[in-house]
Amino acid sequence: MARDVVRSGRLAGERAGDIARYLSSSWADRWIGEADLLVDMAHVLMLGQQGIIGDEHVRALLQGLVRLHDDGLPESVYDPVYEDVHAGIETHLTAMVGEEAGGRLHIGRSRNDEVATCMRLRLRDELLALADEVCALRRVLTEIASAHEESVMPGFTHLQHAQPTTLAHHMLAYASAFERDWGRLIDAYGRVNRSPLGAAAFASTGYPIDRESTAARLGFSDLVENSMDAVSGRDFALEPLSAAAVLMATASRLADELVLWSSSLVGFVELDDAYCSTSSIMPQKKNPDTLELLRAKAASVAGELGAALGIVKGLPQAYNRDLQELSPHLWRGIDEARTSVRILTGAVGTARFETERMAAQAGLGGSTATELADTLVREFGLPFRTAHHVVARAVREGRLDLAGLEAAGVTMAGLSLVERGLDQARVDRALDPRESVRVRGAPGGPAPAAVRAQLETLSAGLRRDGMFIDQEKKRVETAIDGLLASAREVIG
Ligand code: ARG
């Protein structure tokens, strides 16, 4: 194993294994190893273009870097004898191309701007991939909704039957929340996609570098201009982590409802076996384990965010090694979110909704009492609070029928509803859950027409967001292809 090129001048001896492992970020740097090669290529091309290093060194360095890119990084660059993959790659590359060229790779930069650039590069891809998964989930939810505009079910507050709604309306509640979660990820993406390269240790450099050119070659939309901010800021990681934690909170709520709905206590959904486990002792069991794990992983992602916030909040400018410890939290959090969203999409997409059972439950627990009170307001001239009192008293007496309402009207308001024209047919209609849903057609409500309007808006948003992701992926891919093509062109 070659010695760490970074260390040999200043410090004596090698570190004992446990100290080296404690210091090294190599294990977590697997996330950014490939990105580091691209950053190196962009940097070398820029050094050549600016006349900072000669053509023969540019060629030798790019030959080595392209070979490493094509063949894949050797395992040795991740050896914890190196403080990180940046030192690992520089050491390995120098062994490949010689000190004359290899020793020029790090001109005008530091690992501080290097690591921040690599993280942003990788995070950019991760965010697009995660946002893509969120689109797939949104799509499945809107598909279920469009098939279930008429599928009435009970809606709950405090987990008590509250008012009837539809499965479509319920699914679109989640589709709406996931649309915002998507937006938060993409907002963060805009601030991730900026280049800190050229900030060097923190005070930039005296070489005539061209920061715009490395930024453009790497497909960044702009610079992180202030060089101290560029190396020390990690809000670019906090923001996506926080967006992922919020996204996971939404995902966890949906998972939680599916767990509840799949219980024989409720019986609203039958999950596909693929997402379930059984018991080692109870032969009858079919447990919704994947969704339970998702619920727990939402807590883990929130924990990654908490840890990351804790790491940065007390750090002075500029770079401090604490920052290295933040990266694994970022990668784990984003990765957990992506896997979880994919699993959830599969679980929801393959679930069988027990619409008959939902319909049978829709009117239970007095869930149409609000509509009954509203009917007394709209058609029989009562103030809402009076109508609320009358219906509430009928519920309390266990007599939610014409006779019960008549008695409650006399007791609570001193009036006869029958005299005002209330009859059994009108009471029955008000107590019908479908009727309750049908009249709730205000924007955003569960009435089929209102749900169709929501579906249209959400579907349009989905198309727009899908196009944005495709465009961004293409833009990034074109930049990286261009970078590789430029590197190959130089080496001939
Ligand atoms: N492995 C380091 C990190 O992840 C790279 C930067 C090291 N810089 C330094 N001054 N020690 O942050």
Short mmCIF file of C-alpha atoms and ligand atoms in Angstrom, two decimals:
data_model
loop_
_atom_site.label_atom_id
_atom_site.label_comp_id
_atom_site.label_asym_id
_atom_site.label_seq_id
_atom_site.Cartn_x
_atom_site.Cartn_y
_atom_site.Cartn_z
CA MET A 1 0.00 0.00 0.00
CA ALA A 2 1.36 3.42 -0.99
CA ARG A 3 1.63 5.96 1.81
CA ASP A 4 -0.93 8.73 2.04
CA VAL A 5 0.53 11.51 -0.14
CA VAL A 6 -1.11 14.19 1.93
CA ARG A 7 0.51 13.22 5.19
CA SER A 8 4.11 12.39 4.55
CA GLY A 9 5.74 15.85 4.71
CA ARG A 10 4.41 17.33 7.91
CA LEU A 11 3.73 14.46 10.27
CA ALA A 12 5.91 11.68 11.57
CA GLY A 13 5.14 8.01 11.22
CA GLU A 14 1.93 6.22 10.32
CA ARG A 15 -1.07 6.10 12.59
CA ALA A 16 -2.08 2.97 14.41
CA GLY A 17 -4.98 1.17 12.74
CA ASP A 18 -7.64 2.36 15.14
CA ILE A 19 -6.57 6.01 14.88
CA ALA A 20 -6.46 5.78 11.09
CA ARG A 21 -9.92 4.25 10.99
CA TYR A 22 -11.26 6.85 13.41
CA LEU A 23 -9.96 9.67 11.22
CA SER A 24 -10.81 8.26 7.85
CA SER A 25 -14.01 8.93 5.95
CA SER A 26 -13.14 6.23 3.41
CA TRP A 27 -16.09 3.99 4.24
CA ALA A 28 -18.58 6.80 3.69
CA ASP A 29 -16.66 8.16 0.72
CA ARG A 30 -17.96 5.31 -1.43
CA TRP A 31 -20.82 7.71 -2.09
CA ILE A 32 -18.51 10.26 -3.69
CA GLY A 33 -15.61 8.27 -5.19
CA GLU A 34 -16.91 8.35 -8.77
CA ALA A 35 -17.87 12.02 -8.41
CA ASP A 36 -14.33 12.76 -7.28
CA LEU A 37 -12.96 11.53 -10.61
CA LEU A 38 -15.26 13.91 -12.49
CA VAL A 39 -14.27 16.80 -10.23
CA ASP A 40 -10.60 15.93 -10.83
CA MET A 41 -11.12 15.90 -14.61
CA ALA A 42 -12.89 19.27 -14.63
CA HIS A 43 -10.15 20.72 -12.45
CA VAL A 44 -7.31 19.37 -14.61
CA LEU A 45 -8.96 20.58 -17.83
CA MET A 46 -9.30 24.04 -16.27
CA LEU A 47 -5.67 24.07 -15.03
CA GLY A 48 -4.57 23.24 -18.59
CA GLN A 49 -6.88 25.75 -20.24
CA GLN A 50 -5.60 28.50 -17.91
CA GLY A 51 -1.98 27.59 -18.61
CA ILE A 52 -1.41 26.71 -14.95
CA ILE A 53 -0.05 23.26 -15.85
CA GLY A 54 1.48 22.12 -19.14
CA ASP A 55 -0.17 20.00 -21.81
CA GLU A 56 1.90 16.90 -21.07
CA HIS A 57 0.81 16.94 -17.43
CA VAL A 58 -2.79 17.54 -18.40
CA ARG A 59 -2.61 14.57 -20.75
CA ALA A 60 -0.97 12.26 -18.23
CA LEU A 61 -3.42 13.18 -15.49
CA LEU A 62 -6.45 12.79 -17.73
CA GLN A 63 -5.15 9.47 -19.04
CA GLY A 64 -5.03 8.17 -15.50
CA LEU A 65 -8.38 9.67 -14.51
CA VAL A 66 -10.20 8.38 -17.60
CA ARG A 67 -8.73 4.93 -17.04
CA LEU A 68 -9.92 4.94 -13.44
CA HIS A 69 -13.32 6.11 -14.61
CA ASP A 70 -13.60 3.42 -17.29
CA ASP A 71 -12.20 0.55 -15.22
CA GLY A 72 -13.86 1.58 -11.97
CA LEU A 73 -11.99 2.72 -8.88
CA PRO A 74 -9.84 0.04 -7.27
CA GLU A 75 -10.79 -1.04 -3.78
CA SER A 76 -7.47 0.31 -2.48
CA VAL A 77 -8.55 3.97 -2.79
CA TYR A 78 -11.02 3.30 0.01
CA ASP A 79 -8.39 1.92 2.37
CA PRO A 80 -8.64 3.69 5.73
CA VAL A 81 -4.90 4.21 5.63
CA TYR A 82 -6.00 7.25 3.61
CA GLU A 83 -7.85 9.97 5.42
CA ASP A 84 -10.37 9.98 2.65
CA VAL A 85 -11.01 8.97 -0.94
CA HIS A 86 -9.49 12.23 -2.17
CA ALA A 87 -6.14 11.25 -0.68
CA GLY A 88 -6.69 7.67 -1.86
CA ILE A 89 -7.28 8.71 -5.46
CA GLU A 90 -4.45 11.24 -5.53
CA THR A 91 -2.08 8.65 -4.12
CA HIS A 92 -3.21 5.99 -6.57
CA LEU A 93 -3.17 8.35 -9.54
CA THR A 94 0.31 9.57 -8.67
CA ALA A 95 1.50 5.96 -8.57
CA MET A 96 -0.05 5.50 -12.04
CA VAL A 97 1.20 8.63 -13.80
CA GLY A 98 4.25 9.62 -11.76
CA GLU A 99 4.96 12.48 -9.37
CA GLU A 100 5.68 15.07 -12.10
CA ALA A 101 2.07 14.96 -13.29
CA GLY A 102 0.33 13.45 -10.25
CA GLY A 103 1.89 16.02 -7.96
CA ARG A 104 0.19 18.77 -9.96
CA LEU A 105 -3.37 17.48 -9.54
CA HIS A 106 -4.00 19.44 -6.37
CA ILE A 107 -2.75 22.83 -7.59
CA GLY A 108 -5.14 25.61 -6.66
CA ARG A 109 -7.56 23.53 -4.63
CA SER A 110 -7.99 21.84 -1.27
CA ARG A 111 -9.86 18.80 -0.09
CA ASN A 112 -12.22 21.29 1.51
CA ASP A 113 -13.64 22.59 -1.76
CA GLU A 114 -13.11 19.18 -3.34
CA VAL A 115 -15.29 17.28 -0.86
CA ALA A 116 -18.03 19.91 -0.93
CA THR A 117 -18.06 19.74 -4.74
CA CYS A 118 -18.20 15.94 -4.76
CA MET A 119 -21.04 15.93 -2.24
CA ARG A 120 -23.07 18.40 -4.27
CA LEU A 121 -22.47 16.41 -7.44
CA ARG A 122 -23.66 13.16 -5.92
CA LEU A 123 -26.46 14.77 -3.96
CA ARG A 124 -27.77 16.31 -7.15
CA ASP A 125 -28.27 12.85 -8.68
CA GLU A 126 -29.69 11.49 -5.46
CA LEU A 127 -32.23 14.29 -5.23
CA LEU A 128 -33.40 13.81 -8.79
CA ALA A 129 -33.72 10.07 -8.20
CA LEU A 130 -35.63 10.60 -4.96
CA ALA A 131 -37.89 13.22 -6.55
CA ASP A 132 -38.54 10.73 -9.36
CA GLU A 133 -39.65 8.11 -6.83
CA VAL A 134 -41.96 10.65 -5.24
CA CYS A 135 -43.51 11.27 -8.68
CA ALA A 136 -44.11 7.54 -9.08
CA LEU A 137 -45.88 7.44 -5.72
CA ARG A 138 -47.97 10.49 -6.62
CA ARG A 139 -48.91 8.76 -9.88
CA VAL A 140 -50.09 5.59 -8.11
CA LEU A 141 -52.16 7.64 -5.66
CA THR A 142 -53.88 9.58 -8.45
CA GLU A 143 -54.56 6.34 -10.33
CA ILE A 144 -56.27 4.84 -7.29
CA ALA A 145 -58.21 8.07 -6.82
CA SER A 146 -59.49 8.14 -10.37
CA ALA A 147 -60.81 4.59 -9.96
CA HIS A 148 -62.54 5.36 -6.65
CA GLU A 149 -64.35 8.68 -6.99
CA GLU A 150 -67.56 6.98 -5.90
CA SER A 151 -66.11 4.63 -3.28
CA VAL A 152 -67.49 6.02 -0.05
CA MET A 153 -65.72 5.35 3.20
CA PRO A 154 -65.72 6.78 6.70
CA GLY A 155 -63.43 9.68 7.40
CA PHE A 156 -62.04 10.00 10.91
CA THR A 157 -60.97 12.67 13.32
CA HIS A 158 -59.43 11.55 16.60
CA LEU A 159 -59.78 8.10 14.99
CA GLN A 160 -63.55 8.31 15.59
CA HIS A 161 -66.02 8.09 12.70
CA ALA A 162 -66.41 11.73 11.69
CA GLN A 163 -67.93 12.28 8.25
CA PRO A 164 -68.18 10.17 5.12
CA THR A 165 -65.65 10.74 2.38
CA THR A 166 -64.33 8.70 -0.55
CA LEU A 167 -61.25 6.62 -1.06
CA ALA A 168 -60.37 9.01 -3.91
CA HIS A 169 -60.50 12.01 -1.61
CA HIS A 170 -58.39 10.22 0.99
CA MET A 171 -55.74 9.21 -1.56
CA LEU A 172 -55.61 12.72 -2.99
CA ALA A 173 -54.95 14.11 0.47
CA TYR A 174 -51.68 12.17 0.32
CA ALA A 175 -51.04 13.01 -3.33
CA SER A 176 -51.32 16.70 -2.38
CA ALA A 177 -48.92 16.32 0.53
CA PHE A 178 -46.42 14.41 -1.59
CA GLU A 179 -46.62 17.14 -4.22
CA ARG A 180 -45.39 19.63 -1.61
CA ASP A 181 -42.74 17.16 -0.42
CA TRP A 182 -41.53 16.95 -4.02
CA GLY A 183 -41.41 20.73 -4.17
CA ARG A 184 -39.24 20.93 -1.07
CA LEU A 185 -36.75 18.46 -2.53
CA ILE A 186 -36.54 20.39 -5.77
CA ASP A 187 -36.21 23.74 -3.98
CA ALA A 188 -33.26 22.27 -2.17
CA TYR A 189 -31.93 20.88 -5.45
CA GLY A 190 -31.65 24.43 -6.81
CA ARG A 191 -29.32 25.38 -3.97
CA VAL A 192 -27.37 22.12 -4.09
CA ASN A 193 -26.58 22.54 -7.77
CA ARG A 194 -23.87 25.18 -7.29
CA SER A 195 -20.15 24.84 -7.42
CA PRO A 196 -17.83 25.51 -4.48
CA LEU A 197 -14.80 24.36 -6.52
CA GLY A 198 -11.97 26.87 -6.54
CA ALA A 199 -12.63 28.02 -2.99
CA ALA A 200 -9.60 25.92 -2.02
CA ALA A 201 -9.01 25.72 1.75
CA PHE A 202 -11.32 28.74 2.24
CA ALA A 203 -9.38 31.77 0.99
CA SER A 204 -9.46 30.84 -2.71
CA THR A 205 -6.15 30.76 -4.51
CA GLY A 206 -3.53 32.95 -6.15
CA TYR A 207 -3.53 30.88 -9.35
CA PRO A 208 -5.52 32.34 -12.24
CA ILE A 209 -8.21 29.68 -12.00
CA ASP A 210 -11.53 29.83 -13.82
CA ARG A 211 -14.28 28.82 -11.43
CA GLU A 212 -17.05 29.35 -13.98
CA SER A 213 -15.48 26.86 -16.34
CA THR A 214 -15.22 24.02 -13.80
CA ALA A 215 -18.77 24.80 -12.66
CA ALA A 216 -20.10 24.62 -16.21
CA ARG A 217 -18.19 21.44 -17.05
CA LEU A 218 -19.70 19.76 -13.99
CA GLY A 219 -23.19 20.93 -14.93
CA PHE A 220 -23.62 23.30 -11.97
CA SER A 221 -25.99 26.19 -12.56
CA ASP A 222 -23.94 28.70 -10.60
CA LEU A 223 -21.11 29.23 -8.09
CA VAL A 224 -21.19 29.28 -4.32
CA GLU A 225 -19.34 32.54 -4.57
CA ASN A 226 -17.81 33.40 -1.21
CA SER A 227 -14.93 30.98 -0.81
CA MET A 228 -15.24 30.75 2.98
CA ASP A 229 -18.94 30.00 2.75
CA ALA A 230 -18.27 27.57 -0.10
CA VAL A 231 -16.16 25.19 2.02
CA SER A 232 -17.86 25.58 5.38
CA GLY A 233 -21.54 25.73 4.54
CA ARG A 234 -23.47 22.50 4.88
CA ASP A 235 -26.95 23.95 4.67
CA PHE A 236 -26.93 22.43 1.19
CA ALA A 237 -27.01 19.06 2.99
CA LEU A 238 -29.34 20.10 5.81
CA GLU A 239 -32.02 21.26 3.43
CA PRO A 240 -32.39 18.01 1.45
CA LEU A 241 -32.17 16.03 4.68
CA SER A 242 -34.90 18.12 6.18
CA ALA A 243 -36.99 17.76 3.01
CA ALA A 244 -36.40 14.00 3.23
CA ALA A 245 -37.43 13.95 6.89
CA VAL A 246 -40.65 15.84 6.12
CA LEU A 247 -41.30 13.56 3.14
CA MET A 248 -40.79 10.53 5.38
CA ALA A 249 -43.25 11.96 7.88
CA THR A 250 -45.88 12.02 5.12
CA ALA A 251 -44.90 8.55 3.95
CA SER A 252 -45.05 7.26 7.50
CA ARG A 253 -48.57 8.59 7.96
CA LEU A 254 -49.74 6.75 4.86
CA ALA A 255 -47.91 3.61 5.97
CA ASP A 256 -49.50 3.93 9.38
CA GLU A 257 -52.99 4.14 7.90
CA LEU A 258 -52.34 1.11 5.73
CA VAL A 259 -51.21 -0.79 8.81
CA LEU A 260 -54.42 0.21 10.54
CA TRP A 261 -56.61 -0.47 7.52
CA SER A 262 -55.08 -3.92 7.05
CA SER A 263 -55.94 -4.95 10.61
CA SER A 264 -58.92 -7.29 10.79
CA LEU A 265 -60.29 -4.75 13.24
CA VAL A 266 -60.78 -2.40 10.28
CA GLY A 267 -60.39 -4.53 7.15
CA PHE A 268 -60.24 -1.75 4.58
CA VAL A 269 -57.27 -3.11 2.68
CA GLU A 270 -55.63 -6.37 1.76
CA LEU A 271 -51.91 -5.87 1.20
CA ASP A 272 -50.02 -7.94 -1.32
CA ASP A 273 -48.19 -10.84 0.34
CA ALA A 274 -44.90 -9.48 -1.01
CA TYR A 275 -45.08 -6.61 1.49
CA CYS A 276 -46.00 -8.77 4.46
CA SER A 277 -44.39 -11.25 6.84
CA THR A 278 -45.81 -14.05 8.88
CA SER A 279 -45.20 -15.27 12.40
CA SER A 280 -42.82 -18.03 13.41
CA ILE A 281 -45.38 -19.33 15.88
CA MET A 282 -48.83 -18.11 14.82
CA PRO A 283 -49.60 -19.81 11.51
CA GLN A 284 -52.46 -17.50 10.60
CA LYS A 285 -50.47 -14.27 10.71
CA LYS A 286 -50.03 -11.87 7.84
CA ASN A 287 -48.29 -8.80 9.17
CA PRO A 288 -47.66 -5.51 7.35
CA ASP A 289 -43.97 -5.47 8.32
CA THR A 290 -42.60 -3.37 5.46
CA LEU A 291 -44.94 -0.55 6.36
CA GLU A 292 -44.10 -0.82 10.02
CA LEU A 293 -40.44 -0.56 9.12
CA LEU A 294 -41.15 2.47 7.00
CA ARG A 295 -42.79 4.10 10.00
CA ALA A 296 -39.63 3.46 12.02
CA LYS A 297 -37.32 4.57 9.24
CA ALA A 298 -39.11 7.91 9.19
CA ALA A 299 -37.84 8.32 12.74
CA SER A 300 -34.33 7.33 11.62
CA VAL A 301 -34.31 9.94 8.86
CA ALA A 302 -35.48 12.58 11.32
CA GLY A 303 -32.60 11.41 13.51
CA GLU A 304 -30.09 11.83 10.67
CA LEU A 305 -31.32 15.41 10.28
CA GLY A 306 -31.05 16.00 14.01
CA ALA A 307 -27.49 14.69 14.09
CA ALA A 308 -26.50 16.79 11.07
CA LEU A 309 -27.95 19.95 12.61
CA GLY A 310 -26.14 19.20 15.84
CA ILE A 311 -22.83 18.85 14.03
CA VAL A 312 -22.96 22.16 12.19
CA LYS A 313 -24.62 24.46 14.66
CA GLY A 314 -21.56 25.30 16.74
CA LEU A 315 -18.85 25.38 14.09
CA PRO A 316 -16.83 28.51 13.48
CA GLN A 317 -15.72 29.45 9.97
CA ALA A 318 -14.25 27.89 7.94
CA TYR A 319 -13.60 24.16 7.52
CA ASN A 320 -13.64 21.95 10.62
CA ARG A 321 -13.21 18.21 10.51
CA ASP A 322 -16.54 17.76 12.27
CA LEU A 323 -18.07 18.31 8.85
CA GLN A 324 -16.81 14.92 7.72
CA GLU A 325 -19.08 13.28 10.28
CA LEU A 326 -22.12 14.92 8.74
CA SER A 327 -21.82 13.18 5.38
CA PRO A 328 -22.90 9.66 6.42
CA HIS A 329 -26.04 11.13 7.98
CA LEU A 330 -26.82 12.83 4.70
CA TRP A 331 -26.31 9.73 2.56
CA ARG A 332 -28.16 7.42 4.93
CA GLY A 333 -31.09 9.80 5.25
CA ILE A 334 -31.50 10.37 1.54
CA ASP A 335 -31.03 6.69 0.75
CA GLU A 336 -33.54 5.51 3.36
CA ALA A 337 -36.08 7.99 2.03
CA ARG A 338 -35.64 6.81 -1.53
CA THR A 339 -35.94 3.11 -0.70
CA SER A 340 -38.91 3.76 1.56
CA VAL A 341 -40.80 5.75 -1.05
CA ARG A 342 -40.22 3.00 -3.61
CA ILE A 343 -41.49 0.32 -1.20
CA LEU A 344 -44.51 2.42 -0.33
CA THR A 345 -45.35 2.94 -4.00
CA GLY A 346 -45.29 -0.82 -4.50
CA ALA A 347 -47.34 -1.54 -1.39
CA VAL A 348 -50.02 1.02 -2.24
CA GLY A 349 -50.05 0.13 -5.94
CA THR A 350 -50.63 -3.58 -5.27
CA ALA A 351 -53.06 -3.17 -2.37
CA ARG A 352 -56.67 -4.34 -2.77
CA PHE A 353 -59.08 -1.88 -1.24
CA GLU A 354 -62.14 -3.46 0.37
CA THR A 355 -64.63 -0.92 -0.92
CA GLU A 356 -67.69 -2.82 0.24
CA ARG A 357 -66.49 -2.84 3.79
CA MET A 358 -65.61 0.82 3.54
CA ALA A 359 -69.08 1.60 2.21
CA ALA A 360 -70.71 -0.40 4.98
CA GLN A 361 -68.74 1.60 7.55
CA ALA A 362 -69.22 4.99 5.91
CA GLY A 363 -72.38 5.92 7.77
CA LEU A 364 -71.54 4.37 11.13
CA GLY A 365 -70.88 6.19 14.36
CA GLY A 366 -73.27 8.98 13.50
CA SER A 367 -70.95 10.12 10.74
CA THR A 368 -73.79 11.78 8.81
CA ALA A 369 -74.93 13.85 11.80
CA THR A 370 -73.23 16.94 10.38
CA GLU A 371 -75.22 16.63 7.17
CA LEU A 372 -78.41 16.23 9.21
CA ALA A 373 -77.64 19.44 11.13
CA ASP A 374 -76.77 21.18 7.84
CA THR A 375 -80.13 20.04 6.42
CA LEU A 376 -81.94 21.63 9.38
CA VAL A 377 -80.05 24.85 8.66
CA ARG A 378 -80.49 24.89 4.88
CA GLU A 379 -84.06 23.69 4.61
CA PHE A 380 -85.71 24.35 7.96
CA GLY A 381 -84.27 27.72 8.88
CA LEU A 382 -82.38 26.84 12.09
CA PRO A 383 -79.18 28.63 13.13
CA PHE A 384 -76.30 26.14 12.86
CA ARG A 385 -75.61 26.07 16.61
CA THR A 386 -79.27 25.29 17.34
CA ALA A 387 -79.30 22.53 14.71
CA HIS A 388 -76.06 21.17 16.23
CA HIS A 389 -77.70 21.06 19.66
CA VAL A 390 -80.83 19.35 18.34
CA VAL A 391 -78.96 16.64 16.45
CA ALA A 392 -76.48 16.18 19.31
CA ARG A 393 -79.36 15.59 21.72
CA ALA A 394 -80.95 13.05 19.35
CA VAL A 395 -77.57 11.26 19.18
CA ARG A 396 -77.27 11.33 22.96
CA GLU A 397 -80.73 9.79 23.29
CA GLY A 398 -79.76 7.17 20.73
CA ARG A 399 -82.63 8.25 18.47
CA LEU A 400 -81.28 9.62 15.23
CA ASP A 401 -84.65 9.30 13.46
CA LEU A 402 -87.64 11.52 12.84
CA ALA A 403 -89.22 10.96 16.26
CA GLY A 404 -85.92 11.47 18.03
CA LEU A 405 -85.22 14.69 16.15
CA GLU A 406 -88.71 16.00 16.81
CA ALA A 407 -88.31 15.38 20.54
CA ALA A 408 -84.84 16.93 20.56
CA GLY A 409 -86.15 19.95 18.67
CA VAL A 410 -88.75 20.56 21.34
CA THR A 411 -86.29 20.03 24.22
CA MET A 412 -83.35 21.99 22.86
CA ALA A 413 -85.00 24.75 20.82
CA GLY A 414 -88.68 24.76 21.75
CA LEU A 415 -89.75 24.08 18.17
CA SER A 416 -91.40 21.34 16.15
CA LEU A 417 -89.36 20.26 13.15
CA VAL A 418 -92.28 18.20 11.87
CA GLU A 419 -94.39 21.34 11.80
CA ARG A 420 -91.67 22.97 9.76
CA GLY A 421 -91.98 20.12 7.26
CA LEU A 422 -89.34 17.60 8.28
CA ASP A 423 -90.32 14.05 7.32
CA GLN A 424 -88.78 10.59 7.43
CA ALA A 425 -87.73 10.63 3.77
CA ARG A 426 -85.76 13.85 4.31
CA VAL A 427 -84.10 12.42 7.42
CA ASP A 428 -83.17 9.24 5.58
CA ARG A 429 -81.64 11.20 2.72
CA ALA A 430 -79.56 13.30 5.12
CA LEU A 431 -78.36 10.14 6.83
CA ASP A 432 -77.20 8.56 3.55
CA PRO A 433 -73.38 8.72 3.38
CA ARG A 434 -73.45 9.12 -0.43
CA GLU A 435 -75.67 12.14 -0.05
CA SER A 436 -73.29 13.61 2.50
CA VAL A 437 -70.40 13.18 0.06
CA ARG A 438 -72.42 14.42 -2.92
CA VAL A 439 -73.23 17.79 -1.37
CA ARG A 440 -69.64 18.41 -0.18
CA GLY A 441 -68.59 19.88 -3.46
CA ALA A 442 -66.76 22.99 -2.28
CA PRO A 443 -63.28 23.19 -3.81
CA GLY A 444 -61.15 20.42 -2.36
CA GLY A 445 -64.11 18.46 -1.03
CA PRO A 446 -64.96 14.76 -1.52
CA ALA A 447 -67.87 15.21 -3.97
CA PRO A 448 -66.94 13.42 -7.20
CA ALA A 449 -66.90 16.64 -9.24
CA ALA A 450 -64.63 18.36 -6.70
CA VAL A 451 -62.36 15.31 -6.62
CA ARG A 452 -62.15 15.36 -10.43
CA ALA A 453 -61.04 18.98 -10.28
CA GLN A 454 -58.33 18.09 -7.74
CA LEU A 455 -57.29 15.15 -9.89
CA GLU A 456 -56.87 17.45 -12.87
CA THR A 457 -54.69 19.91 -10.96
CA LEU A 458 -52.62 17.14 -9.41
CA SER A 459 -52.19 15.32 -12.71
CA ALA A 460 -51.09 18.51 -14.44
CA GLY A 461 -48.59 19.10 -11.61
CA LEU A 462 -47.35 15.57 -12.00
CA ARG A 463 -46.76 16.02 -15.73
CA ARG A 464 -44.98 19.33 -15.13
CA ASP A 465 -42.80 17.88 -12.35
CA GLY A 466 -41.97 14.76 -14.37
CA MET A 467 -40.85 16.94 -17.25
CA PHE A 468 -38.67 19.01 -14.94
CA ILE A 469 -36.90 15.90 -13.67
CA ASP A 470 -36.37 14.55 -17.19
CA GLN A 471 -34.99 17.90 -18.34
CA GLU A 472 -32.65 18.21 -15.37
CA LYS A 473 -31.42 14.64 -15.73
CA LYS A 474 -30.71 15.27 -19.39
CA ARG A 475 -28.99 18.58 -18.66
CA VAL A 476 -26.72 16.99 -16.06
CA GLU A 477 -26.02 13.98 -18.27
CA THR A 478 -25.14 16.22 -21.21
CA ALA A 479 -22.70 18.21 -19.07
CA ILE A 480 -21.01 15.08 -17.70
CA ASP A 481 -20.87 13.45 -21.15
CA GLY A 482 -19.30 16.67 -22.43
CA LEU A 483 -16.74 16.64 -19.62
CA LEU A 484 -15.77 13.04 -20.38
CA ALA A 485 -15.64 13.77 -24.10
CA SER A 486 -13.32 16.73 -23.48
CA ALA A 487 -11.06 14.57 -21.33
CA ARG A 488 -10.98 11.83 -23.97
CA GLU A 489 -10.29 14.36 -26.69
CA VAL A 490 -7.19 15.61 -24.87
CA ILE A 491 -5.75 12.13 -24.46
CA GLY A 492 -6.57 11.25 -28.08
N1 ARG B 1 -12.77 13.79 4.35
C1 ARG B 1 -12.97 15.20 4.56
C2 ARG B 1 -14.47 15.49 4.71
O1 ARG B 1 -15.26 14.61 4.46
C3 ARG B 1 -12.41 15.96 3.41
C4 ARG B 1 -11.84 17.28 3.77
C5 ARG B 1 -10.65 17.15 4.64
N2 ARG B 1 -10.08 18.45 4.91
C6 ARG B 1 -9.26 18.69 5.93
N3 ARG B 1 -8.87 19.89 6.10
N4 ARG B 1 -8.88 17.77 6.75
O2 ARG B 1 -14.86 16.56 5.09
#
